Coordinates of C-alpha atoms in Angstrom, one line a residue:
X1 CA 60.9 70.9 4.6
X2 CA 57.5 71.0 6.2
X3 CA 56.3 67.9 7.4
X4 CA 53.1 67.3 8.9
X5 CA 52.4 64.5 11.0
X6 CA 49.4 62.6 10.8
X7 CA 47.4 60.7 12.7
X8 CA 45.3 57.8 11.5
X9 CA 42.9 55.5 13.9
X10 CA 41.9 52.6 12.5
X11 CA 39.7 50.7 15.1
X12 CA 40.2 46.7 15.6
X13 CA 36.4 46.4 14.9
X14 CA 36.6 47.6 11.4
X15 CA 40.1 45.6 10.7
X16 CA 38.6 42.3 11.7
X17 CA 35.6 42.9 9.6
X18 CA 37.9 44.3 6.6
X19 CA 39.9 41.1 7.5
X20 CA 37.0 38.5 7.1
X21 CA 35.3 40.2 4.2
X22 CA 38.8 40.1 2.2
X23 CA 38.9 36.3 3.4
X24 CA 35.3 35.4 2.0
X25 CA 35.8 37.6 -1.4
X26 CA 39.2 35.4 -1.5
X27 CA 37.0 32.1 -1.0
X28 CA 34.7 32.5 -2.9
X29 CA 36.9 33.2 -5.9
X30 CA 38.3 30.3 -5.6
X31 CA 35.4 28.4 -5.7
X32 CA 34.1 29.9 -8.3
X33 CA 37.1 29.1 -10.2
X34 CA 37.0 25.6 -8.9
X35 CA 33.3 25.1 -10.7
X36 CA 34.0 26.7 -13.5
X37 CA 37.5 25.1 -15.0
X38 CA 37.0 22.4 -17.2
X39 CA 38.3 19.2 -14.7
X40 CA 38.6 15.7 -15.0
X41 CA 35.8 13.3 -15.2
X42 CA 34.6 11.8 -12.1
X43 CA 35.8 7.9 -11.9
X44 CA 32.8 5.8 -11.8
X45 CA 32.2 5.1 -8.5
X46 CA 33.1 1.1 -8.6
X47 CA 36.3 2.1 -9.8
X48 CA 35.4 -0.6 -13.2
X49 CA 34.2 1.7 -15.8
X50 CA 31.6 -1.1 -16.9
X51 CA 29.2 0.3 -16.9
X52 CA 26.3 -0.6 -19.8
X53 CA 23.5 1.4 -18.4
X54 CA 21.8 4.3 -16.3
X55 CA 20.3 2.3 -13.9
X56 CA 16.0 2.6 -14.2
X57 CA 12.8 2.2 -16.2
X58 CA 12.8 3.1 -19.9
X59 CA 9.7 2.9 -22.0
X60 CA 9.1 2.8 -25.6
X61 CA 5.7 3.1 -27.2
X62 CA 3.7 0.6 -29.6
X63 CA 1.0 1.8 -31.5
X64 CA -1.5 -1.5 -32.0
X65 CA -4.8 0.2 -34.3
X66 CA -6.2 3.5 -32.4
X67 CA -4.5 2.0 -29.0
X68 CA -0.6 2.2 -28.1
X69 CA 1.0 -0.4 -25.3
X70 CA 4.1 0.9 -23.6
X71 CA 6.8 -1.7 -23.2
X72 CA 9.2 -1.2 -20.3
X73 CA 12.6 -2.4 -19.7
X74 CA 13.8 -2.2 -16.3
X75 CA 18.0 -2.2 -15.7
X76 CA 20.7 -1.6 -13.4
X77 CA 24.2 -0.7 -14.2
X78 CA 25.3 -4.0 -15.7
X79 CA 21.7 -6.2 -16.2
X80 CA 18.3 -5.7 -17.8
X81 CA 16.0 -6.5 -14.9
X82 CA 12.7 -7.2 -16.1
X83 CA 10.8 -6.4 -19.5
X84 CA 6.7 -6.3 -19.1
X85 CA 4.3 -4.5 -21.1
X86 CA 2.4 -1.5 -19.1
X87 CA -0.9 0.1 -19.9
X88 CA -1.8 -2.9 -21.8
X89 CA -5.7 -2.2 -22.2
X90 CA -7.8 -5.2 -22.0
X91 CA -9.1 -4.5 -25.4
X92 CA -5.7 -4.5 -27.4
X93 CA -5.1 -7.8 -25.1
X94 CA -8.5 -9.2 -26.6
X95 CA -7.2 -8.3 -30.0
X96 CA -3.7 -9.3 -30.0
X97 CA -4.3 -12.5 -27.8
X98 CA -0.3 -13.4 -29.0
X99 CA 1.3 -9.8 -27.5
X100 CA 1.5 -11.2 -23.8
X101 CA 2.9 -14.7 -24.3
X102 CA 5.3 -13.6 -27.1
X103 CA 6.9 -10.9 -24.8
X104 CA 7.3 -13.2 -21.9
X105 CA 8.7 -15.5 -24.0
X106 CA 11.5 -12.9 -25.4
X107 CA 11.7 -11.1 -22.0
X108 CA 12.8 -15.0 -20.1
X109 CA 15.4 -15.0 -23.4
X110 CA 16.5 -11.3 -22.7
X111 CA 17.0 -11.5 -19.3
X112 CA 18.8 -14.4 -19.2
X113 CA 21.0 -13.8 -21.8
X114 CA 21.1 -10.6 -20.7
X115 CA 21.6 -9.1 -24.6
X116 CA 19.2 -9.0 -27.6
X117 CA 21.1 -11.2 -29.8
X118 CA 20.9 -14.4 -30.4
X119 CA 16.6 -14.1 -29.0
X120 CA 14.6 -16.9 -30.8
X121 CA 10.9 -16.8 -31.2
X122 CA 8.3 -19.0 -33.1
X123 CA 7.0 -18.6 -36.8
X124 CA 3.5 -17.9 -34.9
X125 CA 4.3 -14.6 -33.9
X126 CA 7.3 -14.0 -36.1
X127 CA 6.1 -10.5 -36.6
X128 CA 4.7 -9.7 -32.8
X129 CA 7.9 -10.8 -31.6
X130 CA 9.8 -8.8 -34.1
X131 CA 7.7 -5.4 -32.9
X132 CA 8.0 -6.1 -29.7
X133 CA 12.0 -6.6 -30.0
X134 CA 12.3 -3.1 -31.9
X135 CA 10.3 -1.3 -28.7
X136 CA 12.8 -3.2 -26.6
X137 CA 15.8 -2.9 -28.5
X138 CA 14.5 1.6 -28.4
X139 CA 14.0 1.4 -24.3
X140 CA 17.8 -0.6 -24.0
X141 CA 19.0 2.6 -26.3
X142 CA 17.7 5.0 -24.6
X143 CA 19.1 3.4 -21.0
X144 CA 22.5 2.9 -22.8
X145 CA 22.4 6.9 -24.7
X146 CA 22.1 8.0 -20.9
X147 CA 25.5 7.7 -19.9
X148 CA 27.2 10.6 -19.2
X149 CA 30.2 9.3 -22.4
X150 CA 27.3 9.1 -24.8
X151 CA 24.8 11.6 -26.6
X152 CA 22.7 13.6 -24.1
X153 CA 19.2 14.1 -24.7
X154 CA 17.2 10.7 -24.3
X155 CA 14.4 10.9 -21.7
X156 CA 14.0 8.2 -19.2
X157 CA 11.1 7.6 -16.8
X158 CA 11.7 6.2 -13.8

């Protein structure tokens, strides 16, 4: 039986940084891991759940003749905010004198009821009031198709 004896040197440098690159490799493994496995949703940070909207400004577009009037809707988590008409050119105002008054009329309604049902509005400007509903009725979709439970996809602008 011939047995040969051998002699290996390992030097503590090179252990230590065998040492701490097998600790990183093993780290970052694991986080990888941790990002990529399918996990629980995040509770809301409240701890209610409530929640009815993204909270920001939405806009929806009307087209009045050659001319278009944005109408935003601005809302928190749980309350529309304000509703105003932006971009509003002062020839559109000159030719639909009823587009201003009709919308503050349905955005004091809206706010305070904080919903779109229920919104009365005058046989004057039935049909302003009804457009001007649909844009705002679009915006509060958009705000409420933003949570992360519903269908992904609609832009807001904040």
């Amino acid at each position: 039986m011939s047995s040969k004896t051998r002699i290996v040197v390992l030097h503590l440098k090179e252990l230590i940084y065998t040492g701490i690159f097998a600790a990183l490799g093993i780290l970052f493994l694991l986080l990888l891991i941790i990002m990529f496995l399918p996990g629980k949703e995040q509770a809301p940070q409240d701890g209610t759940g409530s929640d009815r909207f993204v909270p920001g400004k939405y806009t929806t577009s009307v087209i009045l003749g050659n001319s278009s009037v944005d109408v935003e809707v601005v809302v928190d988590a749980d309350n529309i905010n304000s509703v105003r008409l932006v971009n509003l050119d002062e020839a559109v105002a000159t030719m639909y004198p009823l587009m201003e008054p009709a919308l503050n009329d349905l955005a004091d309604q809206i706010c305070e009821k904080q919903s779109l049902e229920d919104i009365s509005y005058s046989e004057d400007n039935k049909y302003t009031s009804q457009v001007l509903l649909e844009a705002i009725s679009s915006a509060l979709d958009k705000a409420a198709a933003s949570l992360p439970e519903a269908d992904a996809g609609a832009d807001s602008s904040e």
